[in-house]
Coordinates of C-alpha atoms in Angstrom, one line a residue:
Chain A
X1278 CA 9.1 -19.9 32.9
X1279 CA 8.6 -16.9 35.4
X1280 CA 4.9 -15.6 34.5
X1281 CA 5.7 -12.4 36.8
X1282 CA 8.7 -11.6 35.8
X1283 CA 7.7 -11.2 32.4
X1284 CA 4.7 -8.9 33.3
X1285 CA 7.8 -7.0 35.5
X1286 CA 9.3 -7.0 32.8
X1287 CA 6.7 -5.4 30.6
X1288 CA 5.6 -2.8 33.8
X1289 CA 9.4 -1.5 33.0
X1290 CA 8.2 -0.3 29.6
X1291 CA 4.7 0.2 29.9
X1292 CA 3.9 1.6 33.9
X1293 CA 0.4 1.2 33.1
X1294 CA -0.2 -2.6 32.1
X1295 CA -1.2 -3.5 35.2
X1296 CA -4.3 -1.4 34.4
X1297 CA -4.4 -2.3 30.9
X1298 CA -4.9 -6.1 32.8
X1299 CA -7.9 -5.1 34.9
X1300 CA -5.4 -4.6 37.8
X1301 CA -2.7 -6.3 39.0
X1302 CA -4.5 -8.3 41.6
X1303 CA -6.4 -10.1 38.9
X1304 CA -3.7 -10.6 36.8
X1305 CA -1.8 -12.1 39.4
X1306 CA -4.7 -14.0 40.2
X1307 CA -5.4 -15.1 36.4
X1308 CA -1.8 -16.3 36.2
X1309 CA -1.5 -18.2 39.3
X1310 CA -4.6 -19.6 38.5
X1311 CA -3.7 -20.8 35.2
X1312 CA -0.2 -22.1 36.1
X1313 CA -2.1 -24.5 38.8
X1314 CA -4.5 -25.8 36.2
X1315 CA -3.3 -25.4 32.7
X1316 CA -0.5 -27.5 30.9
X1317 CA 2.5 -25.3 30.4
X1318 CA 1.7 -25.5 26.4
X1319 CA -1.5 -23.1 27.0
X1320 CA -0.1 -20.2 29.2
X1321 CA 1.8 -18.4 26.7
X1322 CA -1.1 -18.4 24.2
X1323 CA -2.9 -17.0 27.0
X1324 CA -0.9 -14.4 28.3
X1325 CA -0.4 -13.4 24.7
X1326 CA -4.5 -13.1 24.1
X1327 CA -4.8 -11.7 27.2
X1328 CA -2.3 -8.8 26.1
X1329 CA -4.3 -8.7 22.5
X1330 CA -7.0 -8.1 24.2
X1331 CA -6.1 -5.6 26.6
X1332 CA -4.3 -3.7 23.8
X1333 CA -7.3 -3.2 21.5
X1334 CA -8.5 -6.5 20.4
X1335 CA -11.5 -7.9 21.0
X1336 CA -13.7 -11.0 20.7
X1337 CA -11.9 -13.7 23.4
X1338 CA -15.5 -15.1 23.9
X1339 CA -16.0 -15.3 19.7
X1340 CA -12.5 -17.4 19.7
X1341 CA -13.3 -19.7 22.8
X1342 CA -17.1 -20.4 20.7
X1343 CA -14.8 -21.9 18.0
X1344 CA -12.4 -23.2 20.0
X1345 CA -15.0 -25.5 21.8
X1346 CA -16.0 -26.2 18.1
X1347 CA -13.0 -27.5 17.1
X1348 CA -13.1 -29.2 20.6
X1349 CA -16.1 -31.2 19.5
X1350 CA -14.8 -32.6 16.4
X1351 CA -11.6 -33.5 18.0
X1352 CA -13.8 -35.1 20.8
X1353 CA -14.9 -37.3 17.8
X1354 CA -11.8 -38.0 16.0
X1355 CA -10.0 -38.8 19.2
X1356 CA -13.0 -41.6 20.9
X1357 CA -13.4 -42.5 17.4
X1358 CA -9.7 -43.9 16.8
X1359 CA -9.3 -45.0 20.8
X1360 CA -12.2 -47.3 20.1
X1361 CA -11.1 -48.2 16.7
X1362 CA -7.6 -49.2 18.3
X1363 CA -9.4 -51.3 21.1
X1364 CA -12.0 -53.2 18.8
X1365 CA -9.8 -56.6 18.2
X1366 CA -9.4 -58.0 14.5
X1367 CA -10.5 -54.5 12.9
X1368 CA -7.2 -52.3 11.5
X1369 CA -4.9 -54.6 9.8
X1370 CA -1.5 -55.1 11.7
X1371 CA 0.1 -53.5 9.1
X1372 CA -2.0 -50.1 9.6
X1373 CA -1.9 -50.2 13.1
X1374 CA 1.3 -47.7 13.9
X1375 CA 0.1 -44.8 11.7
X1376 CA -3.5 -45.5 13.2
X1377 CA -1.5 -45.1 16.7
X1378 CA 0.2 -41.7 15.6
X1379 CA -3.1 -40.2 14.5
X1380 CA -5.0 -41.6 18.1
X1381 CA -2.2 -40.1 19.5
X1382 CA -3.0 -36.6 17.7
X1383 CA -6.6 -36.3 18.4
X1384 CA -6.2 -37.0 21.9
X1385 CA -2.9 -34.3 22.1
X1386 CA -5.4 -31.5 20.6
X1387 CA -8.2 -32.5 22.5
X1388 CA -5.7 -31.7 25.5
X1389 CA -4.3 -28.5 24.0
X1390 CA -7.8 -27.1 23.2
X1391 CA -8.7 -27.6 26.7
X1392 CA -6.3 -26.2 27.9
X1393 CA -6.6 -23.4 26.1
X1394 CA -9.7 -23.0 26.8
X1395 CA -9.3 -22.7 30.2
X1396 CA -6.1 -20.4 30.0
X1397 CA -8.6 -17.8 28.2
X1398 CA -11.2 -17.5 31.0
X1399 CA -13.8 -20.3 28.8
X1400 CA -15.3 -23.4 30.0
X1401 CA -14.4 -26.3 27.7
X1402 CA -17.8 -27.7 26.1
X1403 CA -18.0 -31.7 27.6
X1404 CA -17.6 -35.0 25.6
X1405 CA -20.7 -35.7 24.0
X1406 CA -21.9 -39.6 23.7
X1407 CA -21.2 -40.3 20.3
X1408 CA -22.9 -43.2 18.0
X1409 CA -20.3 -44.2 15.3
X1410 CA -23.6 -45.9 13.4
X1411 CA -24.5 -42.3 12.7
X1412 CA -28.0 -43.3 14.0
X1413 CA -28.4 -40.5 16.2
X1414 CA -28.0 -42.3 19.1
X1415 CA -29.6 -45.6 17.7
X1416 CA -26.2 -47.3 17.4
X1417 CA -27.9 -49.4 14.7
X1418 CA -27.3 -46.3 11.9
X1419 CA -26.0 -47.2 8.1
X1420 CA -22.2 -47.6 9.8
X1421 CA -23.3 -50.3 12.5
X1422 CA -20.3 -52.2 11.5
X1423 CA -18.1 -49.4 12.0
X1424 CA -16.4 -51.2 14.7
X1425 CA -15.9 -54.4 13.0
X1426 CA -15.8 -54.3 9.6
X1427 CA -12.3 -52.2 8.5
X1428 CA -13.8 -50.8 5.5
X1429 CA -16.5 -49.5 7.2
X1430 CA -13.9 -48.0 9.4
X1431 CA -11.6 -46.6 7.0
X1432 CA -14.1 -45.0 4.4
X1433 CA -15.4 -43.2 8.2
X1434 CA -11.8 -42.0 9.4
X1435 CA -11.4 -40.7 5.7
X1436 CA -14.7 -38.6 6.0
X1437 CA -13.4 -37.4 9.7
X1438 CA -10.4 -36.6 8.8
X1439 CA -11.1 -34.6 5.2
X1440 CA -14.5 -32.7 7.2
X1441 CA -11.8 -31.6 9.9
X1442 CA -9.7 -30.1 7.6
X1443 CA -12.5 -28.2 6.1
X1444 CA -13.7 -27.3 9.5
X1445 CA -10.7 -25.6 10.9
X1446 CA -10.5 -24.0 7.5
X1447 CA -13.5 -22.6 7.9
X1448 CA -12.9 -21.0 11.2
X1449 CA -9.5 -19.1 10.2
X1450 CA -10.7 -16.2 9.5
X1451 CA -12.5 -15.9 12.9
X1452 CA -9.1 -16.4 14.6
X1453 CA -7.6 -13.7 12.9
X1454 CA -7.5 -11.3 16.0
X1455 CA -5.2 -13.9 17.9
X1456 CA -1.5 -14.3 15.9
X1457 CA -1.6 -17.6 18.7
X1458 CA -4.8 -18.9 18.2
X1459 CA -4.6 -18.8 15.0
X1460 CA -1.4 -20.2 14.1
X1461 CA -2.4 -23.1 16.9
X1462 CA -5.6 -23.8 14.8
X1463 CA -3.6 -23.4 11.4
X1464 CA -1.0 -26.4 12.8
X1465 CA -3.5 -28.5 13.7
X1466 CA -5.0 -27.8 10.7
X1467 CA -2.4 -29.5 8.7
X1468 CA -1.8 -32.2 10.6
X1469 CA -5.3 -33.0 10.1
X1470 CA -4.6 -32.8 6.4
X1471 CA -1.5 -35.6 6.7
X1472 CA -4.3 -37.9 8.3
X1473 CA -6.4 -37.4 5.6
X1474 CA -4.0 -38.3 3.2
X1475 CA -2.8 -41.3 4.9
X1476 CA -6.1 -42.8 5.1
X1477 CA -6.6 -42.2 1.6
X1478 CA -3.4 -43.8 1.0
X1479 CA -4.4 -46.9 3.3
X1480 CA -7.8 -47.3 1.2
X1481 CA -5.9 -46.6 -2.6
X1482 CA -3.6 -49.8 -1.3
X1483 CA -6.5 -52.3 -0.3
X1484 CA -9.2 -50.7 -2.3
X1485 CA -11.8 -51.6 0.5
X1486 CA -15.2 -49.7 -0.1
X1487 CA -13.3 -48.0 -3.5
X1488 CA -16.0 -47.2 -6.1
X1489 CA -15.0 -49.8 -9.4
X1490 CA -13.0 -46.7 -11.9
X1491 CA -12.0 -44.6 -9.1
X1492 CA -8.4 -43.7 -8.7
X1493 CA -8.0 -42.7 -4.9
X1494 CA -5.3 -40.2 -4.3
X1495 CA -4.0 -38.4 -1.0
X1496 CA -5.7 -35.2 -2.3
X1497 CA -9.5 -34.6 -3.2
X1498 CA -10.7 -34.8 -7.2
X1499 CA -13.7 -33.0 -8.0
X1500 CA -16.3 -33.4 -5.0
X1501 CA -15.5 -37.3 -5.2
X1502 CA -15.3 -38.9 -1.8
X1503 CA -13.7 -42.3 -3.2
X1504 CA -16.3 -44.2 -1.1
X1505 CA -19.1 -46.1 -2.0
X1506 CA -21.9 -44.8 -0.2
X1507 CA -23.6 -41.6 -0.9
X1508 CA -23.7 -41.0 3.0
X1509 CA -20.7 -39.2 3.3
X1510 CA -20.9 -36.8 0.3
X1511 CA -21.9 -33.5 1.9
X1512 CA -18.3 -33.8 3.5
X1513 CA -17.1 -33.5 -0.3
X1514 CA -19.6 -31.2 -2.0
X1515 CA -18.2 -28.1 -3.1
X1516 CA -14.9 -29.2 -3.0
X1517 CA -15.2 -29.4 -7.1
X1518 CA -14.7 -25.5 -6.9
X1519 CA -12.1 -24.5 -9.9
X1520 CA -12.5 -20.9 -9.4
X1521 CA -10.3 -19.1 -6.8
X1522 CA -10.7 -15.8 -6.2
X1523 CA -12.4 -14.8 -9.2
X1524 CA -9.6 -16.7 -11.4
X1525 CA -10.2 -19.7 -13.3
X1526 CA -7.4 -22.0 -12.4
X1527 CA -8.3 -24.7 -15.4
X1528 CA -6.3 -23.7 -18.3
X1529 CA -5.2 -20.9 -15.8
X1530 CA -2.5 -18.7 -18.4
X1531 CA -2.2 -21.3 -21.2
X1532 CA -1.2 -24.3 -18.5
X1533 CA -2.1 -27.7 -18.5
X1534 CA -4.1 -27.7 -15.9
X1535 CA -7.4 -30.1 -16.0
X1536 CA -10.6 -29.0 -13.9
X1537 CA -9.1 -32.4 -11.7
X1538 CA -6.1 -30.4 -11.1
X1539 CA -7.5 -27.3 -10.4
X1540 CA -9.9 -29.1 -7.4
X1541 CA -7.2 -30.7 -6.1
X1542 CA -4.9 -27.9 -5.8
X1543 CA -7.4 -26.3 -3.5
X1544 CA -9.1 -27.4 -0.4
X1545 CA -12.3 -26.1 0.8
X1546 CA -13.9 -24.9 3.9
X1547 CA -16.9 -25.8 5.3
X1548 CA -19.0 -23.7 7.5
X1549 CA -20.0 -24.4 11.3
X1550 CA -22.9 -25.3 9.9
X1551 CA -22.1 -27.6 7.3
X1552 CA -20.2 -29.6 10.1
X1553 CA -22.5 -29.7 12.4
X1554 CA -25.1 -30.9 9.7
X1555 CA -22.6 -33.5 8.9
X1556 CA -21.6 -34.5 12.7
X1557 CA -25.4 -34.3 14.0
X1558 CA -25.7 -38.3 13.3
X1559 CA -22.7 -39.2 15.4
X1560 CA -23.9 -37.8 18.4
X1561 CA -26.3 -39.8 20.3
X1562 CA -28.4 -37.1 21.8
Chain B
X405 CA -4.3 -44.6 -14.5
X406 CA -3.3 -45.4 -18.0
X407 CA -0.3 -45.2 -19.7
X408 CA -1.9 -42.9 -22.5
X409 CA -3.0 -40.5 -19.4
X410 CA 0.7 -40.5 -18.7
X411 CA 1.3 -39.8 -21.6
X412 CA -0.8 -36.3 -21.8
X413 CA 0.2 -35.7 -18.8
X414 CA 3.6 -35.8 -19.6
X415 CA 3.6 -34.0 -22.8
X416 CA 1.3 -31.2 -21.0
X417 CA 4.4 -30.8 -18.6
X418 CA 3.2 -27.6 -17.7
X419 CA 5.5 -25.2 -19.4
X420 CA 3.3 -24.4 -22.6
X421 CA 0.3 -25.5 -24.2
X422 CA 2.7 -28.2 -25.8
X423 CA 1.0 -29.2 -29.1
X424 CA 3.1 -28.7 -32.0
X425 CA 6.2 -28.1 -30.3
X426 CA 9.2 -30.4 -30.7
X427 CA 10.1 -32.7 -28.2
X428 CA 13.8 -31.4 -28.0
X429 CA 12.3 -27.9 -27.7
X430 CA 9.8 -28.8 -25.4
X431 CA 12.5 -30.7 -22.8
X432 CA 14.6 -27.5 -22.7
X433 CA 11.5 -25.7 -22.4
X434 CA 9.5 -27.5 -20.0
X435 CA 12.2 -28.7 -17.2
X436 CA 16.0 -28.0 -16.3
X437 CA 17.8 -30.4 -18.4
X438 CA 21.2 -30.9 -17.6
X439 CA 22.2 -28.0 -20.0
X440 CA 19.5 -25.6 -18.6
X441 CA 20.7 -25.8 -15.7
X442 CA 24.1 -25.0 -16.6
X443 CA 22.8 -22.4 -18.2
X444 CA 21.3 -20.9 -15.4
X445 CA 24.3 -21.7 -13.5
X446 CA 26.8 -19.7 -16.4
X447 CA 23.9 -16.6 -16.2
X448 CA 24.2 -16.0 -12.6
X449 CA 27.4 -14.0 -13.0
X450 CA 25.9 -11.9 -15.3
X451 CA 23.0 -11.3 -13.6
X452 CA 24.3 -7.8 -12.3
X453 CA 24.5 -6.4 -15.5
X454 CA 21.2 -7.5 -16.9
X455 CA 18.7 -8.8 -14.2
X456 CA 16.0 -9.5 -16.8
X457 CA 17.4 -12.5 -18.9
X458 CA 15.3 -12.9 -21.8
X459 CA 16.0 -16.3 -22.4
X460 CA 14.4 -19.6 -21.8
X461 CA 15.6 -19.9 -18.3
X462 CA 12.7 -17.6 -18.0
X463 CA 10.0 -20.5 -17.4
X464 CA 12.0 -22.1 -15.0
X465 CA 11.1 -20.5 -12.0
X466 CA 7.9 -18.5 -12.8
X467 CA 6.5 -19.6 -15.4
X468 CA 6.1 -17.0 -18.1
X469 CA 7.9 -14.8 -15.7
X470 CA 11.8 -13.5 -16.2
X471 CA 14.1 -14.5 -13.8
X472 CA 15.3 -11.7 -11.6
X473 CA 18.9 -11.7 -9.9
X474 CA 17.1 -9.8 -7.0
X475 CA 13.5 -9.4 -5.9
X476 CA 12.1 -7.6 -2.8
X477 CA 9.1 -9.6 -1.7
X478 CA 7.6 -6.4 -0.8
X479 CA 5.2 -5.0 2.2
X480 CA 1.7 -5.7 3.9
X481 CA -0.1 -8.9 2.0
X482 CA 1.2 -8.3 -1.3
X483 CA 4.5 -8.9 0.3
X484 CA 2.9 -11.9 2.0
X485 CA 1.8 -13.0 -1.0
X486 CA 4.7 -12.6 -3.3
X487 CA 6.7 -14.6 -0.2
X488 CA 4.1 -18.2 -1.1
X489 CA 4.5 -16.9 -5.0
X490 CA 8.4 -17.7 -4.4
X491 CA 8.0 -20.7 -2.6
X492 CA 5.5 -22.2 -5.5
X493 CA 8.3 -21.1 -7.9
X494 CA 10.6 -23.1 -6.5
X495 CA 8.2 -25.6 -5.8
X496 CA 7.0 -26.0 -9.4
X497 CA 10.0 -25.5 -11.4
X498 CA 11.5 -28.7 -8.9
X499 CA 8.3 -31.0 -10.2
X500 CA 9.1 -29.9 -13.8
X501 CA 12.3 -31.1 -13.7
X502 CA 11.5 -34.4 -11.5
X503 CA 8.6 -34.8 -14.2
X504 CA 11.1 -34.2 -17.1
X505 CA 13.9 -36.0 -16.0
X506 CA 12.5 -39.0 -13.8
X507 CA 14.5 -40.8 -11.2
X508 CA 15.4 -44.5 -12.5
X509 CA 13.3 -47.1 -10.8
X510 CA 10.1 -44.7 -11.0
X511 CA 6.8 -46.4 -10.6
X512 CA 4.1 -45.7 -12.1
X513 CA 2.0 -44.9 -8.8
X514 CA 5.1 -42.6 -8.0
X515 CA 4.8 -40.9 -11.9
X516 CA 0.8 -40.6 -11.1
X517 CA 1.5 -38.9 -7.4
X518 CA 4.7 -36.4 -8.7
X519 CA 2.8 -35.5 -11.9
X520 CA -0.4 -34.1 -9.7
X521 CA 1.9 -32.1 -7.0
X522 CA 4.2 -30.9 -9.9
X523 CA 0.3 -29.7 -11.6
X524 CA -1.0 -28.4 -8.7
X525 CA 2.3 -26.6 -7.7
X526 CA 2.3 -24.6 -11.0
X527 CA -1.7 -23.9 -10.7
X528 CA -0.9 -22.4 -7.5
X529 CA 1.9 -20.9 -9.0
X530 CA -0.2 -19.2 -11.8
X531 CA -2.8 -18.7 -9.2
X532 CA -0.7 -16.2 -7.1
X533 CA 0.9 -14.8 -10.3
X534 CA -2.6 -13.8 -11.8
X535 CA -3.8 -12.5 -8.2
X536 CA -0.7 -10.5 -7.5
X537 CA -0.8 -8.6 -10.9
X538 CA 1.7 -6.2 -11.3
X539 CA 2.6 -6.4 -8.0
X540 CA 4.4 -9.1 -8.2
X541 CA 8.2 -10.0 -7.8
X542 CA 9.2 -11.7 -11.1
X543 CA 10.5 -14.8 -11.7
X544 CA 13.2 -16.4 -9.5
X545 CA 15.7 -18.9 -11.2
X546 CA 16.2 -21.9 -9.4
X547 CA 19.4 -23.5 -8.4
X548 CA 19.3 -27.4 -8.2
X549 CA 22.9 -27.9 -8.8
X550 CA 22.2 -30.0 -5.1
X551 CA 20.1 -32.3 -6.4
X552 CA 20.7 -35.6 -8.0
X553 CA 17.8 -36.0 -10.2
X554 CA 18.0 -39.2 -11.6
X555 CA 18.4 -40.6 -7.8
X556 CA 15.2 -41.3 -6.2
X557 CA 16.6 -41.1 -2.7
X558 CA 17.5 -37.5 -4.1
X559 CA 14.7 -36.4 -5.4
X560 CA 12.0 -37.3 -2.4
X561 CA 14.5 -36.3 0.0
X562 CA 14.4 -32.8 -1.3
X563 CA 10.5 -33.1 -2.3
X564 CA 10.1 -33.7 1.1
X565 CA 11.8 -30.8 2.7
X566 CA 10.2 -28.7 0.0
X567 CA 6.7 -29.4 1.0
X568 CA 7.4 -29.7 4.9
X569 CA 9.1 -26.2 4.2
X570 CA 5.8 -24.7 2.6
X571 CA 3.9 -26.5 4.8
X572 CA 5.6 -24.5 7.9
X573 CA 5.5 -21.5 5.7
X574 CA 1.8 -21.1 5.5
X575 CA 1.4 -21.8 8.8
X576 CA 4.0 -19.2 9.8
X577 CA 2.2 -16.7 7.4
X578 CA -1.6 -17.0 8.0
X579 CA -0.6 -14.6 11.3
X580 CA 0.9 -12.2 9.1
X581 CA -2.2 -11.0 6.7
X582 CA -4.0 -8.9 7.0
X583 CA -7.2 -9.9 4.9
X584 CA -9.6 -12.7 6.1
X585 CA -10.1 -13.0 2.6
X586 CA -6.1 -14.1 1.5
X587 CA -6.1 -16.2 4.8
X588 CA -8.9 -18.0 3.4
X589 CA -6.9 -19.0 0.4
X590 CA -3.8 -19.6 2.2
X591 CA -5.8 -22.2 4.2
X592 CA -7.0 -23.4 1.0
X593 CA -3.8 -24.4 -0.4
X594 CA -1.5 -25.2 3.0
X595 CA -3.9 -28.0 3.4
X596 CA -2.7 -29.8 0.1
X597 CA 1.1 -29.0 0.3
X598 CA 0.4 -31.0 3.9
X599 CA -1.6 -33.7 1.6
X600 CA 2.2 -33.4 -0.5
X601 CA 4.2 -33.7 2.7
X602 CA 2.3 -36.4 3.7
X603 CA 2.5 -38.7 0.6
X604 CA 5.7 -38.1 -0.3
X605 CA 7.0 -39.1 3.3
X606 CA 4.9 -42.3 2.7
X607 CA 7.0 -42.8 -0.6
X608 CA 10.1 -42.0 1.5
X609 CA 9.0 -44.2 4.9
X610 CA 5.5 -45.7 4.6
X611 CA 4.1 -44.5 8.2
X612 CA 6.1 -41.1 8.3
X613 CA 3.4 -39.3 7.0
X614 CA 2.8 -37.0 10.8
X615 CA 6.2 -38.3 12.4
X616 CA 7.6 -36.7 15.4
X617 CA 10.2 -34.7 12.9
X618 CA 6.7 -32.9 11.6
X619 CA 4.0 -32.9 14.2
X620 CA 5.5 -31.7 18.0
X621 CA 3.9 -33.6 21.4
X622 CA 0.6 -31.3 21.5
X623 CA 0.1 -32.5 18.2
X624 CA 0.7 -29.1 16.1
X625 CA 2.4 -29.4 12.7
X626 CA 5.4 -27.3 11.6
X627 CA 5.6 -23.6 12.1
X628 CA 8.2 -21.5 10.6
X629 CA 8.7 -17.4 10.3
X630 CA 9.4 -16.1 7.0
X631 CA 13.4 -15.2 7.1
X632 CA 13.5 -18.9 8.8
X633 CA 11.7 -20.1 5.7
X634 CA 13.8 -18.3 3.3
X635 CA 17.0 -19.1 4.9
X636 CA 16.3 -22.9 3.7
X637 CA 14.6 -21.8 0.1
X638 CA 18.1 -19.9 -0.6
X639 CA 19.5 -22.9 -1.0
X640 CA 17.4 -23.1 -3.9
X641 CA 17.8 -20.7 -6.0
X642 CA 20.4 -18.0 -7.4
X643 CA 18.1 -15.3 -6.7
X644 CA 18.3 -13.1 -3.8
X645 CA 15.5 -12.3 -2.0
X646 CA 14.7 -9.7 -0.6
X647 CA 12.7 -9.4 2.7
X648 CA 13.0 -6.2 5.2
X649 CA 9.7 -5.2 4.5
X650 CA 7.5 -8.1 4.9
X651 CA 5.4 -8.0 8.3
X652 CA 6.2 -9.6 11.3
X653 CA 2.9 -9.4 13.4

């Protein structure tokens, strides 16, 4: 891909979008500049913001805050399953591949939101020291076997995996000034969502860490985390909602449908709060 | 889950508040039986003539909605909108029929999974219906003269492309509204047809759940643009759609 023949290209239709680019000398600079540092996968999300931009949109600094966000969380996800991978004896062999696919995942968006990052003009926010104990930095917090017992394990990668998806849902909306960004976030966003519901589906078949009477299912019931330990249900309140939009989806028009239904036909977001609340313990200062 | 859960959830197949009503009724009511689909197969020529059937084949594709011969999706996000209100037609009338029909060899786990996605298709279903109002399209009718619905291989095949379709079809449209609000919701519901996709690979292929044929090397799922989306969903049903006027920015 020719960078500067498509901004030719664009000069033969538009004279002035060199200006409209703070000049042609920092454009050229900009694009050179990214093509040197960036993967190839971030350059045409960043030409395109950088045309948004210069054609009326705003908030590039707004997107890159929730961009190194998401960054954070992936950061997370992605040490979180590279560990989990090296710790010997802990995922059963059987689990092992799909655990590889979702390493693989979590380390591809950490790279793609970097790189992103970068391509818009940001500074990528650095790998924080995490404590998988969710002591704060303790390492001796209420998951201390996180790294060697696999229930432990699982019941965390379910709670990483279904507060991402709530995260990114959360941010949509302040992606909605970059078509790019936003459908970048929205595809990561359901990927996050087949994690979820294959570690679901790895804890319904060996039950470990299951509460007794709980059915688990790839989707969330009610606000029921299908774990037993109270720790990790702020990553499932409010998912219960059965309302949407000012329509009550139980019953909704004569249909079957149970208030179970209804909560699992919807996910929730979360706010950047909410996730940082519930991501505060893994970080170790 | 219980047999007798089953049970209630089979007889509540989604169609109509079922108490009461015959069970001969209620199959021809509730799914596509063999004859209903025939039916909808025999109406399609006369569709030009009278666009609003007012038979049964009405509550095969939306609900309580008639099925059109034609429907223009429409502009701005209502036209967004009525574009995932199709999709969870087809996606709901396809459970109803899996539910009412089942594949031999079913499971019960397999009865417990498709009997949630065929309820959650037609809450979202409803959903839209009720938020759309009068502005929306009516109901489509469904063509699954390609399926085979008493093979499994069949049935999760198409389930499958049916979810990985709406999966890329949210993910297409969220850049296409307008309203922070409706791309809230959208993001509300992609996430559990990827929760869909996601099991019913693992039915299919246990592991497949995020395979290379859904998530790309930088780790982003599928993406797809609506006239790519309803290129595949024509194969579903006998209704055109209609499409000019839905954004593209």
């Amino acid at each position: 891909m020719n960078l500067h023949n498509i901004i030719e290209e664009i000069e033969k239709t538009d004279p002035e979008v060199y200006e409209r680019l703070d000049g042609r000398r920092e454009v050229l600079k900009k694009l050179t500049s990214y093509s040197g540092k960036i993967a190839l996968a971030g350059v045409p999300i960043a030409l395109a913001t950088m045309f948004q931009k210069s054609y009326g949109q705003t908030g590039t600094s707004q997107i890159i805050d929730v961009l190194n966000f998401a960054l954070t969380l992936e950061y997370l996800e992605s040490e979180f399953y590279v560990r989990g991978l090296a710790a010997a004896g802990l995922i059963a062999a059987v689990d092992r591949p799909a655990f590889e696919t979702i390493s693989t995942h979590e380390t591809e968006h950490v790279q793609f939101l970097r790189d992103t990052i970068l391509a818009l003009g940001g500074m990528p926010v650095a790998k924080p020291n995490f404590d998988y104990t969710a002591g704060g930095g303790s390492m001796t917090g209420p998951f201390a076997d996180v790294f060697t017992n696999y229930a432990t394990y699982l019941a965390v990668s379910q709670t990483f995996e279904d507060t991402g998806v709530r995260a990114y849902k959360g941010q949509a909306a302040n992606l909605i000034s970059s078509n790019e960004i936003l459908r970048a976030a929205l595809r990561i966003h359901s990927v996050e969502a087949r994690h979820a519901a294959h570690v679901r589906e790895i804890r319904r078949r060996n039950g470990l860490l299951v509460p007794a009477g709980v059915l688990l299912q790839p989707w969330i019931t009610l606000n029921q985390s299908g774990i037993a330990t109270p720790l990790v249900q702020p990553s499932y309140n409010g998912e219960e909602l059965t309302t949407q939009a000012g329509v009550n989806v139980v019953g909704i028009n004569g249909f079957a449908i149970t208030a179970e239904d209804a909560s699992e036909a919807f996910d929730e977001p979360l706010t950047k709060q909410q996730v940082l609340t519930i991501v505060k313990p893994f970080i170790a200062a | 889950m219980s047999n007798e859960h089953f049970d209630k959830k089979i007889l509540n197949a989604g169609i109509f508040p079922a108490a009461g009503m015959p069970r001969r009724k209620f199959l021809t009511v509730a799914g596509l039986s063999a004859g209903s689909l025939m039916f909808a197969a025999s109406c399609k020529k006369e569709l030009g003539d009278d666009p609003q059937l007012t038979s049964e084949a009405h509550s095969l594709g939306g609900g309580s909605d008639g099925g059109k011969a034609v429907v223009n999706l429409g502009s701005g996000d209502t036209g967004i909108l009525n574009y995932a209100y199709a999709l969870e037609q087809l996606e709901a009338a396809f459970y109803i029929q899996v539910l009412a029909t089942p594949y031999s060899g079913i499971s019960d786990k397999e009865m417990e999974y498709l009997t949630d996605v065929r309820d959650h298709e037609i809450a979202h279903r409803e959903w839209f219906k009720n938020v759309l109002g009068n502005a929306r399209i009516g109901g489509l009718i469904p063509n699954f003269t390609s399926i085979d619905f008493s093979s499994r291989a069949s049935v999760l095949g198409t389930a499958k492309a049916l979810e990985d379709t709406g999966v890329s079809a949210y993910n297409g449209a969220g850049e296409l509204l307008q309203s922070a609000t409706y791309l809230l919701y959208a993001g509300k519901i992609v996430s559990v047809e990827a929760r869909h996709a996601a099991a019913i690979r693992d039915m299919l292929s246990y592991g497949s759940f995020a395979d290379s044929t859904a998530v790309n090397s930088m780790g982003l799922d599928l993406y797809r643009t609506p006239p790519e989306v309803l290129a595949i969903a024509s194969n579903f049903t006998y209704t055109k759609i209609i499409s000019k006027n839905l954004p593209t920015s």
